[in-house]
Amino acid sequence: ETGVTQSPTHLIKTRGQQVTLRCSSQSGHNTVSWYQQALGQGPQFIFQYYREEENGRGNFPPRFSGLQFPNYSSELNVNALELDDSALYLCASSKDRVGSGELFFGEGSRLTVL
Amino acid sequence: GESVGLHLPTLSVQEGDNSIINCAYSNSASDYFIWYKQESGKGPQFIIDIRSNMDKRQGQRVTVLLNKTVKHLSLQIAATQPGDSAVYFCAEILTGGGNKLTFGTGTQLKVEL
């Protein structure tokens, strides 16, 4: 068991709505990354948070935003949902922000946009 | 843009045989490579990693080989078991790229009894 928990596990939204996804990192981990995984594809990096600040961002528009809290848990917010936002959203935590690559992933939040 | 890619989308092997999953990468600035296993309905699970200054690393039943000359990475699974059935992703981290992983599309491994 990885210790990274995400909620909700599944949700359905309509186009134009907003969504908030939550992640609790593994104990002792101070870095959280978010990934979007479309069906049949590899995960795509959205952004990373280290000590409550954004520390790297992938090729996603500003309507994708996030937060990290003092306990290192994190939220991913997506505004103005589009049909193409339908995907599995994965949270991963690690001890540090730099180069180990050994990220521990949660089970993901499956978002469907209608 | 530069990316990590996989040669085969699906690989079928007999139980007990060895499996080899291949991955090509194009970015010579990649410093670190990781293999992940993803079972249906679950998040990716770390299998094994290798740094760019190595050419081979072994774990329990798994070996990763890195050929920097041809920018090729492979994952070898010995004595493949039904529980190995999953999608396998290679991923890379660029030098100075923090923990930002660039994933390939994935290979579906099917183990036949």
XYZ file of N, CA and C in Angstrom:
681
model
N 0.848 -1.196 0.000
C 0.000 0.000 0.000
C 0.884 1.247 0.000
N 0.559 2.211 -0.895
C 1.430 3.351 -1.059
C 1.268 4.391 0.020
N 0.096 4.518 0.632
C -0.126 5.542 1.622
C -0.631 6.839 1.040
N -0.661 6.978 -0.294
C -1.218 8.172 -0.918
C -2.706 7.928 -1.163
N -3.529 8.802 -0.656
C -4.973 8.632 -0.819
C -5.555 9.806 -1.579
N -6.511 9.492 -2.444
C -7.150 10.511 -3.258
C -8.661 10.425 -3.111
N -9.296 11.589 -3.240
C -10.759 11.622 -3.208
C -11.278 12.744 -4.092
N -12.458 12.557 -4.676
C -13.225 11.316 -4.713
C -12.613 10.324 -5.693
N -13.066 9.108 -5.677
C -12.524 8.104 -6.593
C -13.136 8.246 -7.979
N -14.400 8.608 -8.019
C -15.084 8.820 -9.289
C -16.000 10.037 -9.160
N -16.122 10.796 -10.234
C -17.091 11.883 -10.238
C -17.449 12.256 -11.667
N -18.655 12.776 -11.790
C -19.177 13.200 -13.085
C -19.552 14.673 -13.006
N -19.073 15.429 -13.974
C -19.375 16.852 -14.040
C -19.861 17.177 -15.447
N -20.434 18.359 -15.583
C -20.832 18.810 -16.913
C -19.893 19.920 -17.384
N -19.855 20.089 -18.668
C -18.981 21.090 -19.276
C -19.240 22.471 -18.674
N -18.167 23.185 -18.354
C -18.284 24.515 -17.772
C -18.218 24.537 -16.249
N -18.452 23.392 -15.630
C -18.398 23.340 -14.171
C -16.950 23.356 -13.674
N -16.820 23.392 -12.361
C -15.523 23.389 -11.710
C -15.407 22.137 -10.840
N -14.176 21.663 -10.648
C -13.987 20.470 -9.829
C -12.760 20.651 -8.939
N -12.829 20.070 -7.761
C -11.694 20.038 -6.833
C -11.403 18.589 -6.473
N -10.171 18.185 -6.679
C -9.717 16.840 -6.333
C -8.713 16.956 -5.200
N -8.718 15.954 -4.318
C -7.893 16.039 -3.122
C -6.928 14.877 -3.013
N -5.810 15.156 -2.342
C -4.753 14.157 -2.211
C -4.071 14.300 -0.856
N -3.931 13.179 -0.181
C -3.137 13.148 1.043
C -1.854 12.401 0.738
N -0.731 13.051 0.979
C 0.549 12.448 0.633
C 0.959 11.396 1.656
N 1.907 10.585 1.252
C 2.426 9.574 2.170
C 3.176 10.256 3.310
N 3.110 9.645 4.479
C 3.758 10.208 5.658
C 5.245 10.447 5.387
N 5.712 11.651 5.730
C 7.124 11.966 5.534
C 7.452 12.570 4.189
N 6.470 12.634 3.302
C 6.701 13.184 1.968
C 6.272 14.648 1.921
N 7.139 15.501 1.343
C 6.837 16.925 1.306
C 6.548 17.443 -0.097
N 6.568 16.562 -1.067
C 6.379 16.974 -2.466
C 5.210 16.205 -3.067
N 4.348 16.941 -3.727
C 3.185 16.321 -4.376
C 3.157 16.736 -5.847
N 2.952 15.763 -6.703
C 2.815 16.025 -8.142
C 1.459 15.536 -8.599
N 0.923 16.210 -9.594
C -0.350 15.809 -10.187
C -0.129 15.441 -11.654
N -0.807 14.368 -12.068
C -0.718 13.895 -13.438
C -2.120 13.645 -13.968
N -2.284 13.866 -15.265
C -3.527 13.544 -15.958
C -3.273 12.352 -16.861
N -4.118 11.331 -16.760
C -3.960 10.151 -17.597
C -5.228 9.913 -18.399
N -5.168 10.207 -19.689
C -6.279 9.910 -20.576
C -6.311 8.406 -20.838
N -7.451 7.919 -21.219
C -7.633 6.488 -21.438
C -6.648 5.968 -22.482
N -5.897 4.934 -22.130
C -4.958 4.326 -23.054
C -3.657 5.082 -23.235
N -3.444 6.105 -22.431
C -2.232 6.916 -22.555
C -1.414 6.865 -21.263
N -0.183 7.340 -21.363
C 0.638 7.482 -20.169
C 0.262 8.755 -19.432
N 0.547 8.818 -18.150
C 0.263 10.031 -17.384
C 1.025 11.231 -17.926
N 0.374 12.399 -17.874
C 0.991 13.657 -18.297
C 1.133 14.573 -17.086
N 2.322 15.124 -16.908
C 2.617 15.978 -15.755
C 1.828 17.270 -15.835
N 1.116 17.581 -14.730
C 0.377 18.842 -14.662
C 1.218 19.874 -13.913
N 1.495 19.595 -12.646
C 2.380 20.457 -11.853
C 2.814 19.732 -10.593
N 3.756 20.380 -9.904
C 4.313 19.822 -8.681
C 4.313 20.892 -7.601
N 4.070 20.474 -6.360
C 4.119 21.380 -5.221
C 5.153 20.890 -4.221
N 5.947 21.842 -3.766
C 6.983 21.552 -2.768
C 6.885 22.613 -1.699
N 6.651 22.191 -0.491
C 6.536 23.120 0.645
C 5.589 24.270 0.330
N 4.436 23.898 -0.169
C 3.293 24.801 -0.392
C 3.454 25.733 -1.586
N 4.505 25.561 -2.370
C 4.673 26.403 -3.547
C 4.751 25.560 -4.808
N 4.225 26.093 -5.908
C 4.307 25.394 -7.179
C 5.776 25.347 -7.615
N 6.197 24.169 -7.994
C 7.600 23.947 -8.332
C 7.691 23.171 -9.642
N 7.254 23.782 -10.696
C 7.280 23.110 -11.990
C 5.867 22.884 -12.496
N 5.678 23.125 -13.778
C 4.357 23.013 -14.377
C 4.501 22.440 -15.779
N 3.592 21.578 -16.139
C 3.565 21.026 -17.485
C 2.750 21.895 -18.410
N 2.429 21.367 -19.573
C 1.740 22.126 -20.603
C 0.226 22.080 -20.399
N -0.215 22.682 -19.333
C -1.646 22.753 -19.022
C -2.049 24.211 -18.838
N -3.276 24.560 -19.246
C -3.711 25.961 -19.168
C -3.916 26.409 -17.724
N -4.029 27.724 -17.516
C -4.172 28.277 -16.157
C -5.432 27.823 -15.435
N -6.418 27.323 -16.159
C -7.627 26.869 -15.458
C -7.358 25.608 -14.624
N -6.176 25.039 -14.786
C -5.708 23.976 -13.889
C -4.855 24.654 -12.816
N -5.294 24.576 -11.591
C -4.541 25.204 -10.509
C -4.492 24.261 -9.318
N -3.625 24.582 -8.376
C -3.487 23.692 -7.238
C -3.099 24.423 -5.974
N -3.102 23.644 -4.916
C -2.679 24.137 -3.607
C -1.969 23.014 -2.890
N -1.027 23.392 -2.019
C -0.490 22.428 -1.073
C -0.603 23.036 0.310
N -1.018 22.241 1.255
C -1.275 22.721 2.619
C -0.089 22.411 3.523
N -0.053 23.033 4.719
C 1.081 22.805 5.627
C 1.314 21.339 5.970
N 0.273 20.526 5.923
C 0.468 19.091 6.200
C 0.857 18.331 4.938
N 1.150 19.063 3.866
C 1.600 18.540 2.572
C 0.512 17.878 1.746
N -0.716 17.871 2.229
C -1.800 17.411 1.366
C -2.005 18.442 0.262
N -2.762 18.068 -0.739
C -2.855 18.952 -1.906
C -4.226 18.876 -2.548
N -4.560 19.913 -3.289
C -5.776 19.953 -4.096
C -5.427 20.311 -5.528
N -6.188 19.735 -6.432
C -6.135 20.120 -7.843
C -7.495 20.699 -8.188
N -7.511 21.902 -8.726
C -8.739 22.551 -9.144
C -8.739 22.738 -10.662
N -9.856 22.421 -11.260
C -9.999 22.642 -12.692
C -11.266 23.454 -12.914
N -11.126 24.617 -13.530
C -12.263 25.485 -13.836
C -12.705 25.297 -15.277
N -13.929 25.726 -15.527
C -14.456 25.727 -16.901
C -14.184 24.402 -17.596
N -14.674 23.320 -17.011
C -14.379 21.983 -17.502
C -14.747 21.807 -18.970
N -13.874 21.091 -19.676
C -14.096 20.742 -21.074
C -14.198 19.231 -21.189
N -14.792 18.771 -22.287
C -14.969 17.332 -22.472
C -13.621 16.590 -22.419
N -12.581 17.222 -22.969
C -11.260 16.593 -23.002
C -10.594 16.494 -21.634
N -11.198 17.099 -20.635
C -10.652 16.973 -19.277
C -11.018 15.628 -18.656
N -11.868 14.880 -19.311
C -12.225 13.547 -18.815
C -10.971 12.682 -18.801
N -10.611 12.193 -17.625
C -9.363 11.442 -17.472
C -9.260 10.929 -16.050
N -8.221 10.148 -15.818
C -7.841 9.734 -14.467
C -6.796 10.732 -13.974
N -7.049 11.339 -12.829
C -6.116 12.303 -12.263
C -5.371 11.634 -11.122
N -4.075 11.593 -11.274
C -3.209 10.890 -10.336
C -2.402 11.863 -9.512
N -2.327 11.580 -8.249
C -1.481 12.334 -7.338
C -0.315 11.434 -6.955
N 0.865 12.008 -6.855
C 2.038 11.247 -6.449
C 2.827 12.054 -5.434
N 3.328 11.394 -4.427
C 4.131 12.106 -3.442
C 5.538 11.529 -3.394
N 6.464 12.346 -2.940
C 7.849 11.920 -2.801
C 8.495 12.698 -1.675
N 9.676 12.198 -1.256
C 10.353 12.840 -0.131
C 10.908 14.190 -0.521
N 11.399 14.295 -1.741
C 12.019 15.537 -2.182
C 11.555 15.846 -3.587
N 11.837 17.055 -4.015
C 11.420 17.497 -5.326
C 12.410 17.117 -6.398
N 13.589 16.669 -6.008
C 14.652 16.546 -6.988
C 15.012 15.105 -7.254
N 14.861 14.721 -8.471
C 15.511 13.624 -9.145
C 15.470 12.206 -8.665
N 14.761 11.820 -7.608
C 14.779 10.403 -7.276
C 13.830 9.641 -8.165
N 12.752 10.303 -8.542
C 11.797 9.642 -9.421
C 10.937 8.617 -8.738
N 11.285 8.249 -7.509
C 10.503 7.216 -6.850
C 9.277 7.866 -6.246
N 8.312 8.050 -7.104
C 7.056 8.643 -6.687
C 6.088 7.555 -6.282
N 5.319 7.836 -5.270
C 4.293 6.910 -4.829
C 2.950 7.470 -5.258
N 2.285 6.745 -6.136
C 1.035 7.207 -6.709
C -0.154 6.738 -5.902
N -1.192 7.571 -5.903
C -2.480 7.152 -5.395
C -3.234 6.385 -6.468
N -4.449 5.962 -6.139
C -5.255 5.187 -7.075
C -5.952 6.077 -8.103
N -5.958 7.372 -7.863
C -6.501 8.298 -8.850
C -7.956 8.673 -8.615
N -8.339 9.769 -9.248
C -9.731 10.219 -9.286
C -10.172 10.200 -10.741
N -11.200 9.418 -11.027
C -11.703 9.296 -12.393
C -12.746 10.365 -12.623
N -12.424 11.337 -13.490
C -13.332 12.430 -13.805
C -13.952 12.216 -15.176
N -15.250 12.296 -15.224
C -15.982 12.245 -16.487
C -16.696 13.569 -16.681
N -16.457 14.213 -17.809
C -17.105 15.484 -18.131
C -18.100 15.240 -19.260
N -19.352 15.558 -18.994
C -20.413 15.337 -19.991
C -20.825 16.639 -20.664
N 7.954 17.531 -30.312
C 8.879 17.610 -29.190
C 9.479 16.264 -28.876
N 10.475 16.263 -28.011
C 11.108 14.996 -27.685
C 10.228 14.238 -26.715
N 10.257 12.929 -26.805
C 9.347 12.148 -25.975
C 9.894 10.755 -25.775
N 9.264 10.073 -24.847
C 9.583 8.675 -24.599
C 8.539 7.836 -25.304
N 8.931 6.801 -25.975
C 7.946 5.981 -26.680
C 8.225 4.517 -26.521
N 7.254 3.679 -26.789
C 7.357 2.238 -26.662
C 7.182 1.614 -28.019
N 7.899 0.477 -28.263
C 7.836 -0.166 -29.551
C 6.541 -0.935 -29.745
N 6.087 -1.685 -28.741
C 4.966 -2.587 -28.891
C 3.853 -2.217 -27.929
N 2.646 -2.090 -28.413
C 1.547 -1.807 -27.504
C 1.104 -2.998 -26.672
N 1.229 -4.224 -27.191
C 0.781 -5.415 -26.475
C 1.826 -6.505 -26.600
N 2.086 -7.188 -25.487
C 3.013 -8.306 -25.451
C 2.358 -9.465 -24.730
N 2.259 -10.612 -25.412
C 1.690 -11.810 -24.806
C 2.796 -12.831 -24.576
N 2.864 -13.373 -23.362
C 3.879 -14.377 -23.038
C 3.235 -15.517 -22.271
N 3.874 -16.658 -22.317
C 3.428 -17.813 -21.554
C 3.953 -17.707 -20.124
N 3.131 -18.172 -19.213
C 3.557 -18.200 -17.815
C 4.866 -18.962 -17.690
N 5.808 -18.386 -16.958
C 7.098 -19.032 -16.765
C 8.172 -18.564 -17.720
N 7.755 -17.984 -18.844
C 8.725 -17.453 -19.795
C 9.246 -16.102 -19.303
N 10.319 -15.658 -19.929
C 10.832 -14.324 -19.642
C 10.164 -13.309 -20.569
N 9.936 -12.125 -20.041
C 9.330 -11.037 -20.827
C 10.349 -9.926 -21.013
N 10.295 -9.331 -22.176
C 11.146 -8.165 -22.444
C 10.274 -7.054 -23.012
N 10.251 -5.953 -22.319
C 9.486 -4.787 -22.757
C 10.480 -3.695 -23.117
N 10.299 -3.129 -24.292
C 11.252 -2.162 -24.815
C 10.711 -0.739 -24.807
N 11.631 0.198 -24.802
C 11.274 1.606 -24.764
C 12.375 2.404 -25.463
N 11.975 3.321 -26.323
C 12.934 4.210 -26.970
C 12.737 5.614 -26.427
N 13.824 6.300 -26.219
C 13.724 7.691 -25.811
C 14.557 8.531 -26.755
N 14.229 9.800 -26.854
C 14.907 10.631 -27.836
C 15.693 11.773 -27.210
N 15.515 12.006 -25.905
C 16.160 13.154 -25.276
C 17.460 12.726 -24.603
N 18.572 13.117 -25.175
C 19.874 12.736 -24.630
C 20.157 13.420 -23.285
N 19.343 14.404 -22.934
C 19.522 15.092 -21.647
C 18.830 14.359 -20.516
N 18.209 13.226 -20.811
C 17.540 12.460 -19.752
C 18.572 11.870 -18.809
N 18.288 12.038 -17.546
C 19.268 11.681 -16.516
C 18.878 10.426 -15.748
N 17.615 10.072 -15.844
C 17.090 9.075 -14.929
C 15.893 8.421 -15.592
N 15.807 7.103 -15.472
C 14.725 6.357 -16.121
C 14.070 5.437 -15.110
N 12.770 5.303 -15.238
C 12.023 4.487 -14.294
C 11.014 3.625 -15.055
N 10.800 2.432 -14.564
C 9.729 1.584 -15.065
C 8.620 1.524 -14.014
N 7.384 1.686 -14.518
C 6.207 1.588 -13.669
C 5.285 0.487 -14.184
N 4.581 -0.123 -13.270
C 3.562 -1.123 -13.577
C 2.217 -0.550 -13.154
N 1.245 -0.638 -14.040
C -0.085 -0.140 -13.691
C -1.129 -1.217 -13.954
N -1.732 -1.690 -12.893
C -2.818 -2.660 -13.001
C -4.126 -1.906 -13.194
N -5.075 -2.607 -13.752
C -6.358 -1.994 -14.063
C -6.989 -1.372 -12.823
N -7.357 -0.106 -12.927
C -8.028 0.580 -11.832
C -7.118 1.055 -10.720
N -5.812 0.951 -10.941
C -4.868 1.365 -9.902
C -3.895 2.402 -10.435
N -3.189 3.049 -9.519
C -2.164 3.990 -9.918
C -0.884 3.258 -10.299
N 0.030 3.938 -11.012
C 1.306 3.309 -11.371
C 2.114 2.931 -10.135
N 2.772 1.805 -10.232
C 3.588 1.298 -9.133
C 5.042 1.236 -9.576
N 5.919 1.843 -8.804
C 7.350 1.847 -9.099
C 7.882 0.414 -9.143
N 8.654 0.101 -10.211
C 9.273 -1.223 -10.309
C 10.768 -1.125 -10.081
N 11.433 -0.365 -10.925
C 12.880 -0.268 -10.872
C 13.316 0.986 -11.605
N 14.469 1.515 -11.219
C 14.967 2.723 -11.864
C 16.432 2.533 -12.245
N 16.930 3.449 -13.065
C 18.336 3.401 -13.461
C 18.791 4.804 -13.837
N 19.971 5.141 -13.421
C 20.530 6.453 -13.759
C 21.298 6.350 -15.074
N 21.504 7.482 -15.688
C 22.107 7.497 -17.018
C 23.572 7.072 -17.007
N 24.204 7.034 -15.830
C 25.616 6.616 -15.770
C 25.750 5.102 -15.551
N 24.620 4.394 -15.636
C 24.618 2.944 -15.491
C 24.097 2.321 -16.777
N 24.406 1.041 -16.998
C 23.824 0.368 -18.155
C 22.979 -0.847 -17.765
N 23.012 -1.205 -16.501
C 22.228 -2.359 -16.073
C 21.950 -2.235 -14.585
N 20.745 -2.654 -14.225
C 20.401 -2.713 -12.806
C 19.420 -3.855 -12.607
N 19.634 -4.597 -11.528
C 18.779 -5.768 -11.276
C 17.987 -5.596 -10.001
N 16.768 -6.120 -10.047
C 15.934 -6.170 -8.862
C 15.450 -7.591 -8.683
N 14.380 -7.733 -7.945
C 13.812 -9.066 -7.759
C 13.045 -9.471 -9.010
N 13.524 -10.400 -9.755
C 12.949 -10.922 -11.010
C 12.948 -9.896 -12.146
N 13.414 -8.712 -11.921
C 13.430 -7.704 -12.984
C 14.826 -7.158 -13.197
N 15.102 -6.832 -14.452
C 16.371 -6.217 -14.831
C 16.071 -5.094 -15.806
N 16.697 -3.968 -15.603
C 16.565 -2.870 -16.551
C 17.918 -2.683 -17.241
N 17.867 -2.558 -18.559
C 19.053 -2.324 -19.359
C 18.930 -0.976 -20.052
N 20.004 -0.225 -20.059
C 20.023 1.091 -20.695
C 21.141 1.132 -21.722
N 20.771 1.435 -22.944
C 21.756 1.592 -24.016
C 21.688 3.038 -24.485
N 22.615 3.839 -24.010
C 22.575 5.272 -24.320
C 22.983 5.552 -25.763
N 23.741 4.649 -26.350
C 24.191 4.851 -27.730
C 23.005 4.918 -28.685
N 22.048 4.011 -28.462
C 20.871 3.987 -29.341
C 19.620 4.487 -28.623
N 19.806 5.057 -27.439
C 18.692 5.624 -26.669
C 17.579 4.594 -26.492
N 17.931 3.485 -25.900
C 16.997 2.380 -25.739
C 17.035 1.867 -24.307
N 15.858 1.569 -23.813
C 15.679 1.080 -22.448
C 14.844 -0.194 -22.516
N 15.172 -1.182 -21.711
C 14.334 -2.376 -21.688
C 14.120 -2.854 -20.265
N 12.999 -3.528 -20.087
C 12.659 -4.151 -18.810
C 12.523 -5.642 -19.052
N 13.292 -6.425 -18.330
C 13.217 -7.867 -18.445
C 12.590 -8.425 -17.171
N 11.577 -9.248 -17.349
C 10.920 -9.893 -16.232
C 11.179 -11.383 -16.353
N 11.809 -11.955 -15.351
C 12.109 -13.389 -15.376
C 10.925 -14.188 -14.849
N 10.728 -15.361 -15.443
C 9.686 -16.296 -14.995
C 8.360 -15.573 -14.787
N 7.840 -15.027 -15.868
C 6.645 -14.199 -15.806
C 5.467 -14.954 -15.185
N 4.766 -14.262 -14.314
C 3.645 -14.845 -13.584
C 2.346 -14.144 -13.965
N 1.195 -14.780 -13.740
C -0.081 -14.120 -14.048
C -0.227 -12.754 -13.386
N 0.330 -12.607 -12.198
C 0.257 -11.329 -11.499
C 1.069 -10.227 -12.145
N 1.860 -10.571 -13.132
C 2.634 -9.564 -13.859
C 1.811 -8.905 -14.958
N 0.640 -9.445 -15.230
C -0.217 -8.864 -16.267
C -0.610 -7.449 -15.864
N -0.278 -6.494 -16.707
C -0.516 -5.083 -16.413
C -0.026 -4.267 -17.601
N -0.174 -2.964 -17.502
C 0.450 -2.054 -18.458
C 1.747 -1.547 -17.847
N 2.806 -1.578 -18.634
C 4.106 -1.144 -18.171
C 4.499 0.141 -18.899
N 4.924 1.118 -18.112
C 5.357 2.403 -18.659
C 6.820 2.625 -18.345
N 7.557 3.126 -19.330
C 8.846 3.705 -19.005
C 8.646 5.211 -18.861
N 9.480 5.816 -18.062
C 9.400 7.256 -17.840
C 10.811 7.794 -17.675
N 10.977 9.049 -18.012
C 12.293 9.661 -17.904
C 12.212 10.979 -17.154
N 13.334 11.331 -16.575
C 13.486 12.641 -15.951
C 14.683 13.314 -16.609
N 14.466 14.537 -17.045
C 15.555 15.292 -17.641
C 16.486 15.810 -16.556
N 17.735 15.994 -16.889
C 18.689 16.581 -15.962
C 18.158 17.938 -15.498
N 18.074 18.129 -14.187
C 17.525 19.361 -13.655
C 16.015 19.433 -13.710
N 15.387 18.324 -14.046
C 13.934 18.324 -14.210
C 13.170 18.008 -12.948
N 13.846 18.002 -11.812
C 13.152 17.724 -10.570
C 12.539 16.349 -10.597
N 11.306 16.249 -10.182
C 10.614 14.974 -10.214
C 9.582 14.925 -11.328
N 9.724 15.765 -12.332
C 8.792 15.747 -13.450
C 9.095 14.544 -14.329
N 8.142 13.622 -14.381
C 8.294 12.426 -15.197
C 7.626 12.622 -16.548
N 8.293 12.166 -17.590
C 7.698 12.097 -18.913
C 7.473 10.622 -19.226
N 6.217 10.243 -19.337
C 5.842 8.849 -19.544
C 5.669 8.547 -21.023
N 5.933 7.300 -21.366
C 5.580 6.789 -22.671
C 4.128 6.341 -22.685
N 3.704 5.787 -23.818
C 2.311 5.370 -23.976
C 1.994 4.107 -23.202
N 2.921 3.201 -23.060
C 2.682 1.987 -22.304
C 2.629 0.737 -23.147
N 2.964 -0.397 -22.551
C 2.864 -1.717 -23.170
C 1.998 -2.592 -22.286
N 0.982 -3.198 -22.898
C 0.123 -4.126 -22.170
C 0.777 -5.499 -22.176
N 1.104 -6.019 -21.010
C 1.662 -7.369 -20.894
C 0.553 -8.330 -20.503
N 0.362 -9.368 -21.318
C -0.638 -10.388 -21.026
C 0.076 -11.707 -20.810
N -0.176 -12.321 -19.674
C 0.447 -13.590 -19.343
C -0.569 -14.703 -19.551
N -0.224 -15.615 -20.442
C -1.131 -16.723 -20.777
C -0.747 -17.964 -19.983
N -1.774 -18.639 -19.472
C -1.529 -19.823 -18.636
C -1.217 -21.055 -19.468
